[in-house]
PDB file of C-alpha atoms and ligand atoms in Angstrom:
ATOM      1  CA  MET R   1      64.217  63.855  74.773  1.00  0.00           C
ATOM      2  CA  PRO R   2      64.306  61.884  78.079  1.00  0.00           C
ATOM      3  CA  VAL R   3      61.831  63.114  80.710  1.00  0.00           C
ATOM      4  CA  LEU R   4      64.562  64.349  83.091  1.00  0.00           C
ATOM      5  CA  ARG R   5      66.281  66.409  80.395  1.00  0.00           C
ATOM      6  CA  LEU R   6      62.944  67.799  79.290  1.00  0.00           C
ATOM      7  CA  ARG R   7      62.110  68.781  82.879  1.00  0.00           C
ATOM      8  CA  PHE R   8      65.528  70.422  83.284  1.00  0.00           C
ATOM      9  CA  ARG R   9      65.005  72.243  80.011  1.00  0.00           C
ATOM     10  CA  LEU R  10      61.585  73.555  81.065  1.00  0.00           C
ATOM     11  CA  VAL R  11      62.973  74.733  84.427  1.00  0.00           C
ATOM     12  CA  SER R  12      66.077  76.251  82.874  1.00  0.00           C
ATOM     13  CA  ASP R  13      63.989  78.005  80.210  1.00  0.00           C
ATOM     14  CA  THR R  14      61.788  79.507  82.919  1.00  0.00           C
ATOM     15  CA  ILE R  15      64.750  80.914  84.835  1.00  0.00           C
ATOM     16  CA  GLY R  16      66.366  82.202  81.659  1.00  0.00           C
ATOM     17  CA  LEU R  17      69.073  79.571  81.157  1.00  0.00           C
ATOM     18  CA  MET R  18      68.829  77.802  77.893  1.00  0.00           C
ATOM     19  CA  THR R  19      70.883  75.028  76.382  1.00  0.00           C
ATOM     20  CA  ALA R  20      71.041  76.090  72.779  1.00  0.00           C
ATOM     21  CA  THR R  21      71.255  73.508  70.027  1.00  0.00           C
ATOM     22  CA  ILE R  22      74.529  74.141  68.194  1.00  0.00           C
ATOM     23  CA  LEU R  23      73.892  74.373  64.463  1.00  0.00           C
ATOM     24  CA  SER R  24      77.303  73.240  63.236  1.00  0.00           C
ATOM     25  CA  GLY R  25      77.862  73.495  59.515  1.00  0.00           C
ATOM     26  CA  LYS R  26      80.935  71.249  59.396  1.00  0.00           C
ATOM     27  CA  ALA R  27      79.239  67.863  59.688  1.00  0.00           C
ATOM     28  CA  MET R  28      76.438  69.064  57.428  1.00  0.00           C
ATOM     29  CA  ALA R  29      78.903  70.249  54.779  1.00  0.00           C
ATOM     30  CA  LYS R  30      80.472  66.751  54.796  1.00  0.00           C
ATOM     31  CA  GLU R  31      77.039  65.170  54.346  1.00  0.00           C
ATOM     32  CA  ILE R  32      76.144  67.462  51.409  1.00  0.00           C
ATOM     33  CA  GLU R  33      79.649  67.011  49.932  1.00  0.00           C
ATOM     34  CA  ALA R  34      79.058  63.254  49.819  1.00  0.00           C
ATOM     35  CA  GLU R  35      75.708  63.743  48.052  1.00  0.00           C
ATOM     36  CA  LEU R  36      77.265  66.173  45.578  1.00  0.00           C
ATOM     37  CA  ALA R  37      80.283  63.946  44.868  1.00  0.00           C
ATOM     38  CA  GLU R  38      77.867  61.191  43.779  1.00  0.00           C
ATOM     39  CA  GLN R  39      76.000  63.571  41.471  1.00  0.00           C
ATOM     40  CA  VAL R  40      79.292  64.825  40.000  1.00  0.00           C
ATOM     41  CA  ALA R  41      80.431  61.223  39.383  1.00  0.00           C
ATOM     42  CA  ASP R  42      77.145  60.549  37.525  1.00  0.00           C
ATOM     43  CA  PHE R  43      77.645  63.682  35.446  1.00  0.00           C
ATOM     44  CA  VAL R  44      81.192  62.657  34.530  1.00  0.00           C
ATOM     45  CA  GLN R  45      80.030  59.170  33.577  1.00  0.00           C
ATOM     46  CA  ASN R  46      77.256  60.513  31.350  1.00  0.00           C
ATOM     47  CA  ASN R  47      79.206  63.354  29.743  1.00  0.00           C
ATOM     48  CA  GLY R  48      82.843  62.315  29.758  1.00  0.00           C
ATOM     49  CA  VAL R  49      83.888  65.654  31.288  1.00  0.00           C
ATOM     50  CA  ALA R  50      83.874  67.065  34.807  1.00  0.00           C
ATOM     51  CA  PRO R  51      81.992  70.254  35.718  1.00  0.00           C
ATOM     52  CA  CYS R  52      84.594  73.023  35.624  1.00  0.00           C
ATOM     53  CA  LEU R  53      84.872  76.091  37.853  1.00  0.00           C
ATOM     54  CA  ALA R  54      87.186  78.932  36.806  1.00  0.00           C
ATOM     55  CA  ALA R  55      88.236  81.188  39.678  1.00  0.00           C
ATOM     56  CA  VAL R  56      89.713  84.622  39.039  1.00  0.00           C
ATOM     57  CA  LEU R  57      91.934  86.159  41.694  1.00  0.00           C
ATOM     58  CA  VAL R  58      93.217  89.709  41.267  1.00  0.00           C
ATOM     59  CA  GLY R  59      95.997  90.861  43.591  1.00  0.00           C
ATOM     60  CA  GLU R  60      97.485  89.345  46.718  1.00  0.00           C
ATOM     61  CA  ASP R  61      94.795  89.770  49.395  1.00  0.00           C
ATOM     62  CA  PRO R  62      95.654  86.925  51.822  1.00  0.00           C
ATOM     63  CA  ALA R  63      92.042  86.205  52.847  1.00  0.00           C
ATOM     64  CA  SER R  64      90.958  85.999  49.190  1.00  0.00           C
ATOM     65  CA  ALA R  65      93.886  83.684  48.417  1.00  0.00           C
ATOM     66  CA  VAL R  66      92.763  81.363  51.238  1.00  0.00           C
ATOM     67  CA  TYR R  67      89.130  81.359  50.016  1.00  0.00           C
ATOM     68  CA  VAL R  68      90.213  80.559  46.455  1.00  0.00           C
ATOM     69  CA  LYS R  69      92.536  77.788  47.636  1.00  0.00           C
ATOM     70  CA  ASN R  70      89.723  76.253  49.704  1.00  0.00           C
ATOM     71  CA  LYS R  71      87.445  76.334  46.661  1.00  0.00           C
ATOM     72  CA  ARG R  72      90.103  74.543  44.601  1.00  0.00           C
ATOM     73  CA  LEU R  73      90.571  71.875  47.281  1.00  0.00           C
ATOM     74  CA  ALA R  74      86.801  71.366  47.523  1.00  0.00           C
ATOM     75  CA  CYS R  75      86.647  70.892  43.720  1.00  0.00           C
ATOM     76  CA  GLU R  76      89.318  68.193  44.015  1.00  0.00           C
ATOM     77  CA  ARG R  77      87.436  66.420  46.827  1.00  0.00           C
ATOM     78  CA  MET R  78      84.160  66.379  44.901  1.00  0.00           C
ATOM     79  CA  GLY R  79      85.538  65.527  41.476  1.00  0.00           C
ATOM     80  CA  LEU R  80      85.115  68.897  39.738  1.00  0.00           C
ATOM     81  CA  GLU R  81      87.772  70.493  37.568  1.00  0.00           C
ATOM     82  CA  SER R  82      89.062  73.834  38.806  1.00  0.00           C
ATOM     83  CA  ARG R  83      91.095  76.449  36.997  1.00  0.00           C
ATOM     84  CA  LEU R  84      92.760  79.432  38.609  1.00  0.00           C
ATOM     85  CA  HIS R  85      93.456  82.678  36.744  1.00  0.00           C
ATOM     86  CA  LYS R  86      95.615  85.145  38.636  1.00  0.00           C
ATOM     87  CA  LEU R  87      96.058  88.788  37.671  1.00  0.00           C
ATOM     88  CA  PRO R  88      98.426  91.256  39.352  1.00  0.00           C
ATOM     89  CA  VAL R  89      97.056  93.869  41.758  1.00  0.00           C
ATOM     90  CA  GLU R  90      97.651  96.624  39.170  1.00  0.00           C
ATOM     91  CA  ALA R  91      95.556  94.832  36.493  1.00  0.00           C
ATOM     92  CA  THR R  92      93.184  97.144  34.609  1.00  0.00           C
ATOM     93  CA  GLU R  93      89.433  96.818  34.187  1.00  0.00           C
ATOM     94  CA  GLU R  94      90.002  96.128  30.478  1.00  0.00           C
ATOM     95  CA  GLU R  95      92.379  93.260  31.233  1.00  0.00           C
ATOM     96  CA  LEU R  96      89.921  91.693  33.642  1.00  0.00           C
ATOM     97  CA  LEU R  97      87.010  92.189  31.216  1.00  0.00           C
ATOM     98  CA  GLY R  98      89.151  90.505  28.556  1.00  0.00           C
ATOM     99  CA  LEU R  99      89.733  87.488  30.816  1.00  0.00           C
ATOM    100  CA  VAL R 100      86.029  87.250  31.690  1.00  0.00           C
ATOM    101  CA  ALA R 101      85.119  87.374  27.961  1.00  0.00           C
ATOM    102  CA  GLN R 102      87.603  84.585  27.287  1.00  0.00           C
ATOM    103  CA  LEU R 103      86.094  82.418  30.067  1.00  0.00           C
ATOM    104  CA  ASN R 104      82.547  83.202  28.853  1.00  0.00           C
ATOM    105  CA  ALA R 105      83.497  81.893  25.399  1.00  0.00           C
ATOM    106  CA  ASP R 106      85.272  78.778  26.671  1.00  0.00           C
ATOM    107  CA  ASP R 107      82.902  75.768  26.427  1.00  0.00           C
ATOM    108  CA  GLY R 108      85.126  73.851  28.843  1.00  0.00           C
ATOM    109  CA  VAL R 109      84.308  76.327  31.649  1.00  0.00           C
ATOM    110  CA  HIS R 110      80.877  75.919  33.260  1.00  0.00           C
ATOM    111  CA  GLY R 111      81.108  78.295  36.219  1.00  0.00           C
ATOM    112  CA  ILE R 112      83.035  81.549  36.695  1.00  0.00           C
ATOM    113  CA  LEU R 113      83.869  83.062  40.056  1.00  0.00           C
ATOM    114  CA  VAL R 114      85.562  86.453  40.339  1.00  0.00           C
ATOM    115  CA  GLN R 115      86.840  86.655  43.906  1.00  0.00           C
ATOM    116  CA  LEU R 116      85.837  89.858  45.717  1.00  0.00           C
ATOM    117  CA  PRO R 117      86.976  92.382  46.780  1.00  0.00           C
ATOM    118  CA  LEU R 118      88.646  93.674  43.634  1.00  0.00           C
ATOM    119  CA  PRO R 119      91.373  96.347  43.653  1.00  0.00           C
ATOM    120  CA  ARG R 120      90.144  99.953  43.743  1.00  0.00           C
ATOM    121  CA  GLN R 121      90.817 100.781  40.099  1.00  0.00           C
ATOM    122  CA  ILE R 122      88.337  98.094  39.011  1.00  0.00           C
ATOM    123  CA  ARG R 123      84.584  98.671  39.253  1.00  0.00           C
ATOM    124  CA  SER R 124      83.168  95.407  40.626  1.00  0.00           C
ATOM    125  CA  ALA R 125      79.735  95.943  39.079  1.00  0.00           C
ATOM    126  CA  LYS R 126      81.276  96.319  35.592  1.00  0.00           C
ATOM    127  CA  ILE R 127      83.025  92.970  35.998  1.00  0.00           C
ATOM    128  CA  LEU R 128      80.172  91.044  37.609  1.00  0.00           C
ATOM    129  CA  ASP R 129      77.751  92.293  34.933  1.00  0.00           C
ATOM    130  CA  ALA R 130      80.127  90.905  32.277  1.00  0.00           C
ATOM    131  CA  VAL R 131      80.051  87.310  33.577  1.00  0.00           C
ATOM    132  CA  HIS R 132      77.741  85.207  31.390  1.00  0.00           C
ATOM    133  CA  PRO R 133      74.481  84.724  33.371  1.00  0.00           C
ATOM    134  CA  LEU R 134      74.514  80.955  32.687  1.00  0.00           C
ATOM    135  CA  LYS R 135      78.018  80.710  34.205  1.00  0.00           C
ATOM    136  CA  ASP R 136      77.302  83.087  37.111  1.00  0.00           C
ATOM    137  CA  VAL R 137      77.594  80.515  39.921  1.00  0.00           C
ATOM    138  CA  ASP R 138      77.815  83.273  42.566  1.00  0.00           C
ATOM    139  CA  CYS R 139      74.359  84.533  41.477  1.00  0.00           C
ATOM    140  CA  PHE R 140      75.617  88.136  41.313  1.00  0.00           C
ATOM    141  CA  HIS R 141      74.528  88.995  37.738  1.00  0.00           C
ATOM    142  CA  PRO R 142      71.513  91.373  37.587  1.00  0.00           C
ATOM    143  CA  GLU R 143      69.589  88.851  35.442  1.00  0.00           C
ATOM    144  CA  ASN R 144      70.047  86.143  38.080  1.00  0.00           C
ATOM    145  CA  VAL R 145      69.279  88.528  40.948  1.00  0.00           C
ATOM    146  CA  GLY R 146      66.120  89.547  39.051  1.00  0.00           C
ATOM    147  CA  LEU R 147      65.046  85.916  38.597  1.00  0.00           C
ATOM    148  CA  LEU R 148      65.668  85.278  42.299  1.00  0.00           C
ATOM    149  CA  THR R 149      63.589  88.319  43.249  1.00  0.00           C
ATOM    150  CA  GLN R 150      60.760  87.120  40.996  1.00  0.00           C
ATOM    151  CA  GLY R 151      60.708  83.759  42.768  1.00  0.00           C
ATOM    152  CA  ARG R 152      62.136  81.733  39.868  1.00  0.00           C
ATOM    153  CA  PRO R 153      65.835  81.483  40.683  1.00  0.00           C
ATOM    154  CA  ARG R 154      68.322  80.047  38.175  1.00  0.00           C
ATOM    155  CA  PHE R 155      71.061  79.772  40.807  1.00  0.00           C
ATOM    156  CA  LEU R 156      70.776  80.251  44.548  1.00  0.00           C
ATOM    157  CA  PRO R 157      73.374  82.594  46.071  1.00  0.00           C
ATOM    158  CA  CYS R 158      75.847  80.453  47.998  1.00  0.00           C
ATOM    159  CA  THR R 159      75.892  81.848  51.546  1.00  0.00           C
ATOM    160  CA  PRO R 160      72.102  82.407  51.729  1.00  0.00           C
ATOM    161  CA  HIS R 161      71.601  78.874  50.369  1.00  0.00           C
ATOM    162  CA  GLY R 162      73.926  77.595  53.138  1.00  0.00           C
ATOM    163  CA  CYS R 163      71.714  79.334  55.738  1.00  0.00           C
ATOM    164  CA  LEU R 164      68.590  77.705  54.268  1.00  0.00           C
ATOM    165  CA  GLN R 165      70.248  74.277  54.313  1.00  0.00           C
ATOM    166  CA  ILE R 166      71.103  74.711  58.012  1.00  0.00           C
ATOM    167  CA  LEU R 167      67.499  75.613  58.830  1.00  0.00           C
ATOM    168  CA  HIS R 168      66.072  72.851  56.631  1.00  0.00           C
ATOM    169  CA  ARG R 169      68.335  70.019  57.782  1.00  0.00           C
ATOM    170  CA  HIS R 170      67.830  70.964  61.458  1.00  0.00           C
ATOM    171  CA  LYS R 171      64.062  70.980  60.810  1.00  0.00           C
ATOM    172  CA  ILE R 172      63.676  74.616  61.886  1.00  0.00           C
ATOM    173  CA  ASP R 173      60.391  75.864  60.500  1.00  0.00           C
ATOM    174  CA  VAL R 174      60.484  79.535  59.442  1.00  0.00           C
ATOM    175  CA  ALA R 175      57.024  79.767  57.827  1.00  0.00           C
ATOM    176  CA  GLY R 176      54.944  82.433  59.564  1.00  0.00           C
ATOM    177  CA  LYS R 177      57.835  83.345  61.871  1.00  0.00           C
ATOM    178  CA  HIS R 178      59.423  86.755  62.166  1.00  0.00           C
ATOM    179  CA  ALA R 179      62.899  86.702  60.639  1.00  0.00           C
ATOM    180  CA  VAL R 180      65.114  89.723  61.203  1.00  0.00           C
ATOM    181  CA  VAL R 181      68.102  90.072  58.879  1.00  0.00           C
ATOM    182  CA  VAL R 182      70.747  92.497  60.154  1.00  0.00           C
ATOM    183  CA  GLY R 183      72.738  93.664  57.121  1.00  0.00           C
ATOM    184  CA  ARG R 184      71.676  94.617  53.600  1.00  0.00           C
ATOM    185  CA  SER R 185      74.624  93.494  51.482  1.00  0.00           C
ATOM    186  CA  GLU R 186      74.117  92.247  47.928  1.00  0.00           C
ATOM    187  CA  ILE R 187      75.944  88.992  48.780  1.00  0.00           C
ATOM    188  CA  VAL R 188      74.053  87.994  51.938  1.00  0.00           C
ATOM    189  CA  GLY R 189      71.544  90.395  53.543  1.00  0.00           C
ATOM    190  CA  LYS R 190      69.307  91.176  50.563  1.00  0.00           C
ATOM    191  CA  PRO R 191      69.195  87.689  49.023  1.00  0.00           C
ATOM    192  CA  ILE R 192      68.628  85.853  52.324  1.00  0.00           C
ATOM    193  CA  ALA R 193      65.738  88.231  53.082  1.00  0.00           C
ATOM    194  CA  THR R 194      64.291  87.507  49.618  1.00  0.00           C
ATOM    195  CA  LEU R 195      64.583  83.750  50.087  1.00  0.00           C
ATOM    196  CA  LEU R 196      63.068  83.742  53.587  1.00  0.00           C
ATOM    197  CA  ALA R 197      60.098  85.836  52.432  1.00  0.00           C
ATOM    198  CA  ALA R 198      59.558  83.785  49.241  1.00  0.00           C
ATOM    199  CA  LYS R 199      56.318  81.856  48.656  1.00  0.00           C
ATOM    200  CA  ASP R 200      58.187  78.733  47.702  1.00  0.00           C
ATOM    201  CA  SER R 201      61.548  77.080  48.100  1.00  0.00           C
ATOM    202  CA  HIS R 202      63.235  74.063  46.520  1.00  0.00           C
ATOM    203  CA  LEU R 203      63.646  72.864  50.124  1.00  0.00           C
ATOM    204  CA  GLY R 204      59.902  73.041  50.788  1.00  0.00           C
ATOM    205  CA  PRO R 205      57.353  75.488  52.222  1.00  0.00           C
ATOM    206  CA  LYS R 206      58.827  75.432  55.740  1.00  0.00           C
ATOM    207  CA  VAL R 207      62.070  77.242  54.860  1.00  0.00           C
ATOM    208  CA  CYS R 208      60.311  80.246  53.301  1.00  0.00           C
ATOM    209  CA  ASN R 209      57.075  82.157  53.959  1.00  0.00           C
ATOM    210  CA  ALA R 210      58.646  84.103  56.840  1.00  0.00           C
ATOM    211  CA  THR R 211      57.718  87.663  57.742  1.00  0.00           C
ATOM    212  CA  VAL R 212      60.998  89.461  57.149  1.00  0.00           C
ATOM    213  CA  THR R 213      62.499  92.676  58.495  1.00  0.00           C
ATOM    214  CA  ILE R 214      65.782  93.985  57.077  1.00  0.00           C
ATOM    215  CA  ALA R 215      67.705  96.041  59.633  1.00  0.00           C
ATOM    216  CA  HIS R 216      70.972  97.880  59.004  1.00  0.00           C
ATOM    217  CA  SER R 217      73.375 100.527  60.234  1.00  0.00           C
ATOM    218  CA  ARG R 218      70.726 103.292  59.968  1.00  0.00           C
ATOM    219  CA  THR R 219      67.976 101.373  61.785  1.00  0.00           C
ATOM    220  CA  SER R 220      66.703 103.246  64.862  1.00  0.00           C
ATOM    221  CA  ASP R 221      66.711 101.299  68.104  1.00  0.00           C
ATOM    222  CA  LEU R 222      68.155  98.172  66.534  1.00  0.00           C
ATOM    223  CA  PRO R 223      67.944  96.088  69.753  1.00  0.00           C
ATOM    224  CA  ALA R 224      64.175  96.667  69.867  1.00  0.00           C
ATOM    225  CA  ILE R 225      63.920  95.226  66.337  1.00  0.00           C
ATOM    226  CA  THR R 226      66.294  92.289  66.834  1.00  0.00           C
ATOM    227  CA  ARG R 227      64.490  91.314  70.062  1.00  0.00           C
ATOM    228  CA  GLN R 228      61.350  90.701  67.964  1.00  0.00           C
ATOM    229  CA  ALA R 229      63.112  88.054  65.888  1.00  0.00           C
ATOM    230  CA  ASP R 230      62.142  84.393  66.052  1.00  0.00           C
ATOM    231  CA  ILE R 231      64.935  83.840  63.533  1.00  0.00           C
ATOM    232  CA  LEU R 232      67.845  86.301  63.679  1.00  0.00           C
ATOM    233  CA  ILE R 233      70.335  86.414  60.809  1.00  0.00           C
ATOM    234  CA  ALA R 234      73.504  88.391  61.560  1.00  0.00           C
ATOM    235  CA  ALA R 235      75.313  89.590  58.418  1.00  0.00           C
ATOM    236  CA  ILE R 236      76.793  92.916  59.475  1.00  0.00           C
ATOM    237  CA  GLY R 237      80.532  92.315  59.211  1.00  0.00           C
ATOM    238  CA  GLN R 238      81.288  93.580  62.729  1.00  0.00           C
ATOM    239  CA  PRO R 239      82.800  91.281  65.335  1.00  0.00           C
ATOM    240  CA  LYS R 240      80.497  90.183  68.187  1.00  0.00           C
ATOM    241  CA  PHE R 241      78.004  92.936  67.307  1.00  0.00           C
ATOM    242  CA  ILE R 242      74.901  90.983  68.369  1.00  0.00           C
ATOM    243  CA  THR R 243      74.854  90.666  72.158  1.00  0.00           C
ATOM    244  CA  ALA R 244      72.559  88.634  74.423  1.00  0.00           C
ATOM    245  CA  ALA R 245      70.506  91.748  75.222  1.00  0.00           C
ATOM    246  CA  MET R 246      69.582  91.989  71.522  1.00  0.00           C
ATOM    247  CA  VAL R 247      68.171  88.449  71.324  1.00  0.00           C
ATOM    248  CA  LYS R 248      64.747  87.215  72.376  1.00  0.00           C
ATOM    249  CA  PRO R 249      64.978  84.132  74.638  1.00  0.00           C
ATOM    250  CA  GLY R 250      64.395  81.061  72.494  1.00  0.00           C
ATOM    251  CA  ALA R 251      65.324  82.707  69.179  1.00  0.00           C
ATOM    252  CA  VAL R 252      67.231  80.845  66.466  1.00  0.00           C
ATOM    253  CA  VAL R 253      70.437  82.745  65.650  1.00  0.00           C
ATOM    254  CA  ILE R 254      72.341  82.303  62.377  1.00  0.00           C
ATOM    255  CA  ASP R 255      75.706  84.062  62.303  1.00  0.00           C
ATOM    256  CA  VAL R 256      77.058  84.712  58.807  1.00  0.00           C
ATOM    257  CA  GLY R 257      79.987  86.904  59.873  1.00  0.00           C
ATOM    258  CA  ILE R 258      83.646  85.950  59.673  1.00  0.00           C
ATOM    259  CA  ASN R 259      85.851  88.630  61.262  1.00  0.00           C
ATOM    260  CA  ARG R 260      89.572  88.589  61.916  1.00  0.00           C
ATOM    261  CA  LEU R 261      90.645  89.725  65.376  1.00  0.00           C
ATOM    262  CA  PRO R 262      94.217  89.547  66.729  1.00  0.00           C
ATOM    263  CA  GLU R 263      93.103  86.577  68.874  1.00  0.00           C
ATOM    264  CA  GLY R 264      91.567  84.739  65.890  1.00  0.00           C
ATOM    265  CA  LEU R 265      88.366  84.507  63.819  1.00  0.00           C
ATOM    266  CA  CYS R 266      84.988  85.414  65.266  1.00  0.00           C
ATOM    267  CA  GLY R 267      81.456  85.932  63.998  1.00  0.00           C
ATOM    268  CA  ASP R 268      79.062  88.898  64.110  1.00  0.00           C
ATOM    269  CA  VAL R 269      77.403  87.360  67.183  1.00  0.00           C
ATOM    270  CA  ASP R 270      78.834  87.336  70.694  1.00  0.00           C
ATOM    271  CA  TYR R 271      78.525  83.544  70.722  1.00  0.00           C
ATOM    272  CA  GLU R 272      79.401  82.869  74.369  1.00  0.00           C
ATOM    273  CA  THR R 273      76.655  85.101  75.794  1.00  0.00           C
ATOM    274  CA  VAL R 274      74.033  84.704  73.055  1.00  0.00           C
ATOM    275  CA  LYS R 275      74.109  80.900  73.254  1.00  0.00           C
ATOM    276  CA  GLU R 276      72.690  81.209  76.786  1.00  0.00           C
ATOM    277  CA  ASN R 277      69.672  83.004  75.359  1.00  0.00           C
ATOM    278  CA  ALA R 278      69.041  81.312  72.008  1.00  0.00           C
ATOM    279  CA  SER R 279      67.287  77.980  71.426  1.00  0.00           C
ATOM    280  CA  ALA R 280      69.658  77.239  68.534  1.00  0.00           C
ATOM    281  CA  ILE R 281      72.762  79.005  67.263  1.00  0.00           C
ATOM    282  CA  THR R 282      75.462  78.561  64.626  1.00  0.00           C
ATOM    283  CA  PRO R 283      79.024  78.721  65.915  1.00  0.00           C
ATOM    284  CA  GLY R 284      81.078  81.401  64.152  1.00  0.00           C
ATOM    285  CA  PRO R 285      83.323  80.162  62.561  1.00  0.00           C
ATOM    286  CA  GLY R 286      82.204  76.618  61.711  1.00  0.00           C
ATOM    287  CA  GLY R 287      78.560  77.519  61.083  1.00  0.00           C
ATOM    288  CA  VAL R 288      77.471  78.781  57.677  1.00  0.00           C
ATOM    289  CA  GLY R 289      81.042  79.121  56.285  1.00  0.00           C
ATOM    290  CA  PRO R 290      81.686  75.441  55.492  1.00  0.00           C
ATOM    291  CA  LEU R 291      78.414  75.266  53.543  1.00  0.00           C
ATOM    292  CA  THR R 292      79.105  78.249  51.276  1.00  0.00           C
ATOM    293  CA  ILE R 293      81.725  76.458  49.174  1.00  0.00           C
ATOM    294  CA  VAL R 294      79.605  73.323  48.832  1.00  0.00           C
ATOM    295  CA  MET R 295      76.761  75.466  47.501  1.00  0.00           C
ATOM    296  CA  LEU R 296      79.134  77.062  44.991  1.00  0.00           C
ATOM    297  CA  LEU R 297      80.057  73.644  43.641  1.00  0.00           C
ATOM    298  CA  HIS R 298      76.388  72.654  43.597  1.00  0.00           C
ATOM    299  CA  ASN R 299      75.783  75.671  41.326  1.00  0.00           C
ATOM    300  CA  THR R 300      78.734  74.705  39.125  1.00  0.00           C
ATOM    301  CA  LEU R 301      77.237  71.244  38.601  1.00  0.00           C
ATOM    302  CA  GLN R 302      73.884  72.881  37.788  1.00  0.00           C
ATOM    303  CA  ALA R 303      75.582  75.192  35.273  1.00  0.00           C
ATOM    304  CA  ALA R 304      77.254  72.189  33.636  1.00  0.00           C
ATOM    305  CA  ARG R 305      73.941  70.307  33.544  1.00  0.00           C
ATOM    306  CA  GLY R 306      72.287  73.287  31.899  1.00  0.00           C
ATOM    307  CA  LEU R 307      74.577  72.812  28.947  1.00  0.00           C
ATOM    308  CA  GLU R 308      73.325  69.245  28.456  1.00  0.00           C
ATOM    309  CA  ASN R 309      70.069  70.617  27.014  1.00  0.00           C
TER     310      ASN R 309
HETATM  311  N1  LIG L   1      84.315  87.384  48.662  1.00  0.00           N
HETATM  312  C1  LIG L   1      83.718  87.137  49.844  1.00  0.00           C
HETATM  313  N2  LIG L   1      82.633  86.342  49.676  1.00  0.00           N
HETATM  314  C2  LIG L   1      82.550  86.091  48.348  1.00  0.00           C
HETATM  315  C3  LIG L   1      81.646  85.319  47.564  1.00  0.00           C
HETATM  316  O1  LIG L   1      80.673  84.714  48.049  1.00  0.00           O
HETATM  317  N3  LIG L   1      81.896  85.303  46.226  1.00  0.00           N
HETATM  318  C4  LIG L   1      82.948  85.969  45.671  1.00  0.00           C
HETATM  319  N4  LIG L   1      83.091  85.894  44.344  1.00  0.00           N
HETATM  320  N5  LIG L   1      83.800  86.691  46.380  1.00  0.00           N
HETATM  321  C5  LIG L   1      83.605  86.743  47.714  1.00  0.00           C
END
């Protein structure tokens, strides 16, 4: 950093103004996509087939339809095969279990993704437990969650893996730091806390070994907890929930939220005010989101490679 900028930064830090580094996921997703496309091309050359992701969409939820379409487009860009199975909103649990069994038995399908949320009449856990663990590219099956918790993951859950990639590729060291995760969902909060606290990571010892606090809707005096965070992960599902007053000056803030407001999409972090306080921050949207799909396709390639053995 040039001397003048450094001096400005020191002065601005002292008076409480900070120019946060913007941790954009878009450029990074492109970079990882290029790496993955090469690996997929190698796989196709060696095996004569492309890794194949089967997506299951039940009902007409517009947001889910967009997510599934984006996954299909990403498969096309990176050379994977994608299949879409649509069931009507009134589909029964038995029908969906039947489809999952069919995909489990199909050797041409390497990864299975059942888009959530599912309609009310279907118990999500019943369905997710039925996906074959070796095709569970979301890492939702209890066997895969268990392996992750024991520190020997088969697959990494996609959104948490996206967060780790952001930290790793921006050279943000979390070892020994206090990470506060706000949110305890099965998809993001719990697994990201597990990964940050782990002894080891495939990305190296600097993106794990954190001291981790999980905070949630029943946490007393939440701002007092979040203000202790060196690394703050927001995964609450409430628009602009994390305000500047909840963030320690100089903290790194990762916003996992994607919320729909009448004026457009926003994250769980009040970006405009928090960026004045943080040393680095993901924009929401455009932060972790773009990486999630790439990580899903990474897992699909891994699932396909597993079948080589
Ligand atoms: N709905 C919202 N996020 C996800 C996800 O990561 N996986 C699946 N299967 N459904 C989702």
